[in-house]
Coordinates of C-alpha atoms and ligand atoms in Angstrom, one line a residue:
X1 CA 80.2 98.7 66.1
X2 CA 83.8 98.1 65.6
X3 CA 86.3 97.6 69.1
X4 CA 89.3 100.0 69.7
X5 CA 92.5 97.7 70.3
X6 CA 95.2 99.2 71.5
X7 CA 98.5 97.7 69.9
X8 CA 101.2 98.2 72.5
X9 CA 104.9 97.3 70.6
X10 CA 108.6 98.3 71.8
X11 CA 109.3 98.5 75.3
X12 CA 112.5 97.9 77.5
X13 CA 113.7 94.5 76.4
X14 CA 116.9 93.1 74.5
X15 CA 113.7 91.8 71.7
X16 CA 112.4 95.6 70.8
X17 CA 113.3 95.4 67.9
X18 CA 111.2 92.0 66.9
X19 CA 108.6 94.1 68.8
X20 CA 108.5 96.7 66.1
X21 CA 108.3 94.6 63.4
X22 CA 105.6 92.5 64.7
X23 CA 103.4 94.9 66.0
X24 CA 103.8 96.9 62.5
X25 CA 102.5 94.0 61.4
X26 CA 99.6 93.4 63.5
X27 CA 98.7 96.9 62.9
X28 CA 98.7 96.1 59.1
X29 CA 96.6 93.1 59.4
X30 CA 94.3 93.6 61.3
X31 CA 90.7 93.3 59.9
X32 CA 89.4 97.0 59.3
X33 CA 85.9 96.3 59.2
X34 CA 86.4 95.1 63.0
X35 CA 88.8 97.0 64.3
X36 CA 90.1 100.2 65.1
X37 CA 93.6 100.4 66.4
X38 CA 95.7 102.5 68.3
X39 CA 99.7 102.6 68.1
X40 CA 101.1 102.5 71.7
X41 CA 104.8 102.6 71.6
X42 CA 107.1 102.0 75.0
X43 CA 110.9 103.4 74.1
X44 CA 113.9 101.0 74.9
X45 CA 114.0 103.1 78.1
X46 CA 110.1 103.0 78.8
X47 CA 108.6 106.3 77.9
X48 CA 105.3 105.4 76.5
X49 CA 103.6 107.2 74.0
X50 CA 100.7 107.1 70.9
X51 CA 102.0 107.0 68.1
X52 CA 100.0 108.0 65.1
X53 CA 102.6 107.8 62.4
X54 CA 103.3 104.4 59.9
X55 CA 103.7 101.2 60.3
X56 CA 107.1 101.8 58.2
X57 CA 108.2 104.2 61.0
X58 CA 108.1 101.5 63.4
X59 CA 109.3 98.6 61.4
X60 CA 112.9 100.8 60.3
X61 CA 112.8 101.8 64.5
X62 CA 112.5 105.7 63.8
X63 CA 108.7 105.9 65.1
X64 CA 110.2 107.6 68.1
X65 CA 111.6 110.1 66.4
X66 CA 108.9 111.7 65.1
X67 CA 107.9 113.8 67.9
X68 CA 105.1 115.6 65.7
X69 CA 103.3 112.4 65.9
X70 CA 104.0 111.6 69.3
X71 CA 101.2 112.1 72.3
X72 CA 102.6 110.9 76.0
X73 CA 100.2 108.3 77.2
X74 CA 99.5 105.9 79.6
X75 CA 97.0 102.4 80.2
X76 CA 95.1 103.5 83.1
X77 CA 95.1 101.4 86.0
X78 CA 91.7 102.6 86.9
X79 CA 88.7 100.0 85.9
X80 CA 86.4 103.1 85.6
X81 CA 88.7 104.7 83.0
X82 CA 88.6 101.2 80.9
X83 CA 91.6 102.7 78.6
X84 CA 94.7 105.0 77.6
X85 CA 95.0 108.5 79.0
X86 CA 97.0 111.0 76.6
X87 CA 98.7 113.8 78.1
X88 CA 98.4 117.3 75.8
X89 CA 101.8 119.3 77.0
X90 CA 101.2 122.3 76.1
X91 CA 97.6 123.3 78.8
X92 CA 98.3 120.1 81.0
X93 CA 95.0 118.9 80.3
X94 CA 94.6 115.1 79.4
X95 CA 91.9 112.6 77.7
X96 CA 90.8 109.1 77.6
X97 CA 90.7 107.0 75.0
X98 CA 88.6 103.9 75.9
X99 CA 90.0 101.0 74.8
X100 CA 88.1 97.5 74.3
X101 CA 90.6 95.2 73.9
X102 CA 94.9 95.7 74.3
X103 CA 97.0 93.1 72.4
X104 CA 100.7 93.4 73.4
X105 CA 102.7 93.0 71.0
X106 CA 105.4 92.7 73.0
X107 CA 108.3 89.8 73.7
X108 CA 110.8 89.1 77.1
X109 CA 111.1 91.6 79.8
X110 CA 108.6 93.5 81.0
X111 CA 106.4 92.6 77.9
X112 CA 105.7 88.9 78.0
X113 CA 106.7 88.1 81.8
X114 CA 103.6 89.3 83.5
X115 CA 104.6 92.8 84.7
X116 CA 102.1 94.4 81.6
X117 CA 100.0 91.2 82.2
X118 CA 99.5 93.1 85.6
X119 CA 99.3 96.5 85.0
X120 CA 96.8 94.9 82.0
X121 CA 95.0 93.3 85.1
X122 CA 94.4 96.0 87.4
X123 CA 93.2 98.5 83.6
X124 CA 90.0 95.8 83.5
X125 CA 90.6 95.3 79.5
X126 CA 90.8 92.1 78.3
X127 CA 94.1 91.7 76.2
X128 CA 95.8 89.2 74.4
X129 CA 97.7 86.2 76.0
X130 CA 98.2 84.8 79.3
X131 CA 97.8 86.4 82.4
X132 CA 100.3 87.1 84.8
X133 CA 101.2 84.1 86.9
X134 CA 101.3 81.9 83.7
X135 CA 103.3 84.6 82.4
X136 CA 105.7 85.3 85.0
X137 CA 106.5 81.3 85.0
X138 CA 106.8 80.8 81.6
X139 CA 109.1 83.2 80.9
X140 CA 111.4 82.1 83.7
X141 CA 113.1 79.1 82.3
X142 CA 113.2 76.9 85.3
X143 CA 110.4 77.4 87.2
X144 CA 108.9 76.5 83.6
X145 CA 110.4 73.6 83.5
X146 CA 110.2 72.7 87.6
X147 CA 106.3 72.6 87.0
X148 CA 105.8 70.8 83.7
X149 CA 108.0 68.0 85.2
X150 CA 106.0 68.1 88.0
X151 CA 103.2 67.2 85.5
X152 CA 104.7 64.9 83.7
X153 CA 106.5 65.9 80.9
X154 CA 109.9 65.4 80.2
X155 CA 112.4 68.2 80.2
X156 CA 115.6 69.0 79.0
X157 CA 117.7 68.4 82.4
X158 CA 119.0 71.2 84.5
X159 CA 120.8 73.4 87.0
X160 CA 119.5 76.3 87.9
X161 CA 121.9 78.3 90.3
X162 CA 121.2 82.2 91.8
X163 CA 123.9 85.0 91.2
X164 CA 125.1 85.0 95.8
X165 CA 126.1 81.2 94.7
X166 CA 129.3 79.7 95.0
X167 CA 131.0 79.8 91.6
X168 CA 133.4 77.3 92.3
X169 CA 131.1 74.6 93.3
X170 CA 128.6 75.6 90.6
X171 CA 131.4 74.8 87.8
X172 CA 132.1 71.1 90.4
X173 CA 128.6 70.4 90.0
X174 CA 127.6 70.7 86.2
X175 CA 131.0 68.8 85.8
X176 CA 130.2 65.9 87.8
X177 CA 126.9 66.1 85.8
X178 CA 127.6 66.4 82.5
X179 CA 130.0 66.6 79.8
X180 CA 131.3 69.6 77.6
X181 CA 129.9 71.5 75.8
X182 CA 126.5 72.6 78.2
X183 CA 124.3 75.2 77.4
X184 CA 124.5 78.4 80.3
X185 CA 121.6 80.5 80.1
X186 CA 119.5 83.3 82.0
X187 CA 116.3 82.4 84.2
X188 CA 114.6 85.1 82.7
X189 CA 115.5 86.1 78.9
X190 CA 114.8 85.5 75.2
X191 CA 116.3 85.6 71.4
X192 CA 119.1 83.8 72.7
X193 CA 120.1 87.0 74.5
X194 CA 123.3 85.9 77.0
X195 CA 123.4 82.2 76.2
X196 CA 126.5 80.7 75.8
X197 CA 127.7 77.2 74.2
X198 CA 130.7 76.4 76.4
X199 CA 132.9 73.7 75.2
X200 CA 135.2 73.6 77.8
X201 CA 135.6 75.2 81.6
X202 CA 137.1 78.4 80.8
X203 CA 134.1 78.8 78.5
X204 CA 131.5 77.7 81.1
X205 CA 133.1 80.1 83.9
X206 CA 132.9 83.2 81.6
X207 CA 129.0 81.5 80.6
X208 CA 128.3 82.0 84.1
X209 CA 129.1 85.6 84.0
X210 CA 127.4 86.6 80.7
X211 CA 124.4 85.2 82.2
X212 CA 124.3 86.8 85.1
X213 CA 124.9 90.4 83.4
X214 CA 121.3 89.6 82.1
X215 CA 119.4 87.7 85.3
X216 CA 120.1 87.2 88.5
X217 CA 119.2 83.5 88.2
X218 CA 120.5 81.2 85.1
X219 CA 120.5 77.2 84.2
X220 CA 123.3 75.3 83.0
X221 CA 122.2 72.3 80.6
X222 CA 123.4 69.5 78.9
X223 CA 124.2 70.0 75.2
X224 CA 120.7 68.0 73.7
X225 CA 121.4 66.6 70.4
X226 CA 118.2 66.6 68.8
X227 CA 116.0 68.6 66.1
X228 CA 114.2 72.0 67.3
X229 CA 109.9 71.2 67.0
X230 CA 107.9 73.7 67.7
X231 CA 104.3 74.0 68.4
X232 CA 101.5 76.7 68.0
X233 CA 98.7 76.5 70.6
X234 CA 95.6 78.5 71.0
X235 CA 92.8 78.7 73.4
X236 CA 91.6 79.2 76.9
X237 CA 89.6 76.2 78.2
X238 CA 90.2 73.8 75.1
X239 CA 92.9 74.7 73.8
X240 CA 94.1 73.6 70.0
X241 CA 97.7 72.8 69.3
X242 CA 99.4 73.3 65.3
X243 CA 100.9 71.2 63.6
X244 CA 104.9 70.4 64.5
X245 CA 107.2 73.0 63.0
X246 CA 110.8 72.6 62.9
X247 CA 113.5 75.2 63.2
X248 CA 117.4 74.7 61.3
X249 CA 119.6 76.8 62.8
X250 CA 122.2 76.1 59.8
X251 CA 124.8 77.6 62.5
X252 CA 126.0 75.9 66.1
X253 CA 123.0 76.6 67.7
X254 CA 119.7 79.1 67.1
X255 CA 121.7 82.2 68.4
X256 CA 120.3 85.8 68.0
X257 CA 122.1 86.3 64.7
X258 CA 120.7 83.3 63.2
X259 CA 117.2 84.5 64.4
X260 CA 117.2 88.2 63.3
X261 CA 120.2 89.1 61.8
X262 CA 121.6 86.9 59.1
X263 CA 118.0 84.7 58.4
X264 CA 120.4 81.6 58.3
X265 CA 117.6 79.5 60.1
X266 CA 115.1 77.8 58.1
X267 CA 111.7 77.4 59.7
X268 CA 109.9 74.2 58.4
X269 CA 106.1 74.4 58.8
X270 CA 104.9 71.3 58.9
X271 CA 108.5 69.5 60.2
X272 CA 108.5 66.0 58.2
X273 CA 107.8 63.8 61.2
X274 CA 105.3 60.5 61.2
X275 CA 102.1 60.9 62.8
X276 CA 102.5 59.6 66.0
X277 CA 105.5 61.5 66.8
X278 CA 104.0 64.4 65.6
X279 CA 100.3 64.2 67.7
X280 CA 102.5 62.6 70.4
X281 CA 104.8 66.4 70.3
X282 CA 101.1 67.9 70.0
X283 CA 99.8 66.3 72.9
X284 CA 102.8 67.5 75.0
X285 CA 102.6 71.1 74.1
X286 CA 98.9 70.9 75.0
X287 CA 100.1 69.6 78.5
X288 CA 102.7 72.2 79.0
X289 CA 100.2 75.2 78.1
X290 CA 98.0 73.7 80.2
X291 CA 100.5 72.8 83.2
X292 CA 101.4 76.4 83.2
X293 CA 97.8 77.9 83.1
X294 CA 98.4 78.9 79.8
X295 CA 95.3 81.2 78.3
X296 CA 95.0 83.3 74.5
X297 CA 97.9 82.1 73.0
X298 CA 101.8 80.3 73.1
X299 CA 104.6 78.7 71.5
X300 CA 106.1 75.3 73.0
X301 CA 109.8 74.7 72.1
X302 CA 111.3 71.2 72.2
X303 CA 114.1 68.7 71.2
X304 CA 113.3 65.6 69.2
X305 CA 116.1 63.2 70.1
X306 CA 116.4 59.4 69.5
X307 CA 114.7 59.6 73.2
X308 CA 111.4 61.5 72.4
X309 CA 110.8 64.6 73.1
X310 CA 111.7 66.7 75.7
X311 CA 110.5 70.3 76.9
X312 CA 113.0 73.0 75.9
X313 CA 111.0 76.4 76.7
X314 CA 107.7 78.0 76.3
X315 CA 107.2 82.0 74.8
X316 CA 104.3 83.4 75.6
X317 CA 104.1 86.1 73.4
X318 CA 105.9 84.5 70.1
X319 CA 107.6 86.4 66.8
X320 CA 104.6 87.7 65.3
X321 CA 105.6 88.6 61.9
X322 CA 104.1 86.4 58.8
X323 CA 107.0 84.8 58.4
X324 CA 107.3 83.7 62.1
X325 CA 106.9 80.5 63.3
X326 CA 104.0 80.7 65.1
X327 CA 101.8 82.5 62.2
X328 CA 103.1 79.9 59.8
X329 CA 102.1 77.0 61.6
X330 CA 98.4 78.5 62.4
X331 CA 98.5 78.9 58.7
X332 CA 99.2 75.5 58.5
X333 CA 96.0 74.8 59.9
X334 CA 94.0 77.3 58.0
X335 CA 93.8 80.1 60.2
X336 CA 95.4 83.0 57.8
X337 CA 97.5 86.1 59.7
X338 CA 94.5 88.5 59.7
X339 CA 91.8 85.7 60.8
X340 CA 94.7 85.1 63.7
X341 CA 94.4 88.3 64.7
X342 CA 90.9 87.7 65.2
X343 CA 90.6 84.6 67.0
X344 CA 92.9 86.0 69.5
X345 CA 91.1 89.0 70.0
X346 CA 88.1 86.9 70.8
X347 CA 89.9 84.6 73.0
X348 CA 90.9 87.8 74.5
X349 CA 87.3 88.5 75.6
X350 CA 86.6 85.1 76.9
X351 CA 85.9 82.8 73.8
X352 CA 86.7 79.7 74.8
Ligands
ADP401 N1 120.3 72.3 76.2 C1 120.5 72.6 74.9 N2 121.0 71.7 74.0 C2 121.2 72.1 72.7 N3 120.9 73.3 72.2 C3 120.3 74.2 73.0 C4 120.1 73.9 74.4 N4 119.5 75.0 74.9 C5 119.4 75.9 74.0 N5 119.9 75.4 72.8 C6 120.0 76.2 71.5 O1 120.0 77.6 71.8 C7 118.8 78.2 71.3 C8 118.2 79.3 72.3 O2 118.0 78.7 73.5 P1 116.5 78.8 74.2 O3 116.6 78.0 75.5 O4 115.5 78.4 73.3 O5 116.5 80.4 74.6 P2 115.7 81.6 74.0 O6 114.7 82.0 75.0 O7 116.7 82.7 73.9 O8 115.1 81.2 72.7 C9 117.8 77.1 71.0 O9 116.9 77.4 70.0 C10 118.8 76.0 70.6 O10 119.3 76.2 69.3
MG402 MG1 114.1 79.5 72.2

């Protein structure tokens, strides 16, 4: 009998729009002869509804305009419902829709940094990724980087500061520490969303401020001159790490343009690197995912420098599109977009 996955896409984060055009393409891929799906979109100011239009719709952003094809809905919280409720307006009755597996399709806040995980948790169905504590830490960039330390594995140095700080002392301190330009970014945020390059103090201070418009916490790092690997991993108890990938920004740094606007980055899948800097990259990403309690699936960023490697962040729910990183480097190793889809549906259900 074929499994009802829910798709959920959107939702309330700066990366909605990435959202849309993965999930459209999940929803395309998916193997038919497995799966049913069902379209659960989340509006940039979280109204959720099922959506039972095209996969167009939601790639060009107008899905939530086409109210004929809208039904409000919610995941249940209840174990015993096991799946979505719709709401019908008109008589104020509702139904359930069970639902066997949910893959969110969704990237930063409130998506991919444990708050679904738990909502996800307390519904009873198995869904796609990591659950919420290895969530919640991996989206938040220095407790991420706090534990895998901890572990081991070199990171990219930081300071992490909270928004009642002293400004003052904040600027002192990265200055005694490093040199201009340093990287200021939000705790808790993604696509480059409120990261600044400051080259000098004036730059830094208004950093500071930028990133606090987007979290209440934010790190300020030394500028890391290096190439951008990547790594695809996969699995719950033995989990299997790609091959290296390697992003270009062809611009000062991979800023939200580069990523979604003007394509300018190239993404190299496999990055030219010899073998043992490439299985020794491997090895780390495997030691991050696990580090964090990693589970279903991830994407481990780092900078190659004349160094090594050192740990630059970890997404837990990666670009999804066939042209993403992530899908391209499991393709690397075999694993087409569709049969992806698969294997992290299983994973979803306990596969090891
Ligand atoms: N410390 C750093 N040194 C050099 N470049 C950096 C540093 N931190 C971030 N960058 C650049 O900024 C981009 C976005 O930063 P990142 O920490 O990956 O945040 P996001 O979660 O938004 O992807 C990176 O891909 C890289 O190009
Ligand atoms: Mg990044």
């Amino acid at each position: 009998m074929k499994k009802t996955v829910a798709i959920i896409f959107g939702g309330e984060s700066s990366e909605y729009d990435v959202s849309c055009v993965s999930a459209a393409n999940v929803a395309e891929n998916i193997n038919p002869d497995l799966f049913e799906t069902v379209l659960v979109g989340i509006t940039k100011d979280g109204k959720w509804w099922v959506f039972n239009g095209s996969t167009d719709d939601m790639r060009n952003h107008i899905w939530d305009t086409k109210q004929s094809l809208l039904t409000p809905a919610v995941i249940s919280p209840c174990k015993a419902h096991h799946g979505i409720i719709t709401f019908d307006g008109a008589n104020g009755s509702f139904n359930i829709i069970h639902i066997d597996i949910v893959f969110p399709v969704l990237h930063g806040k409130n998506g991919e940094d444990g708050t679904m995980q738990g909502l996800l948790e307390l519904s009873g169905i198995p869904y796609v990724g990591c659950n919420t504590y290895a969530s919640a830490v991996s989206m938040d960039k220095a407790a991420t980087k706090t534990i895998c330390d901890e572990a081991g594995i070199p990171v990219v140095p930081f300071i992490t500061a909270t928004k009642n700080c002293n400004q003052s002392l904040l600027v002192q301190k990265c200055e005694d520490r490093y040199s201009y330009p340093v990287f200021v970014k939000p705790a808790n945020a993604g696509s480059s969303v409120g990261i600044t390059k400051a080259k000098n103090k004036q730059e830094l201070i208004k950093g500071i401020e930028l990133a606090f418009k987007h979290d209440s916490k934010l790190l300020i790092e030394p500028n890391i001159v290096g190439r951008e690997i990547e790594v695809a991993v996969y699995g719950n108890q033995k989990p299997f790490a790609s091959v290296c990938g390697e992003i270009v920004p062809n611009s000062d740094f991979y800023d939200y343009e580069t990523k979604y606007i003007s394509d300018a980055a190239d993404c190299i899948a496999p990055a030219s690197l010899d073998e043992a800097t490439a299985n020794n990259i491997r090895t780390l990403a495997i030691k991050v995912y696990n580090a964090l309690g990693c589970s279903g699936f991830s994407r481990v960023d780092f900078f190659l420098t004349e160094d090594g490697a050192y740990l630059n962040e970890i997404n837990t729910i990666p670009g999804f599109t066939p042209i993403s990183m992530y899908p391209k480097l499991m393709a690397c190793a075999g694993i087409n977009y569709s049969d992806l889809i698969t294997k992290l549906l299983s994973l979803a259900e306990g596969e090891e």
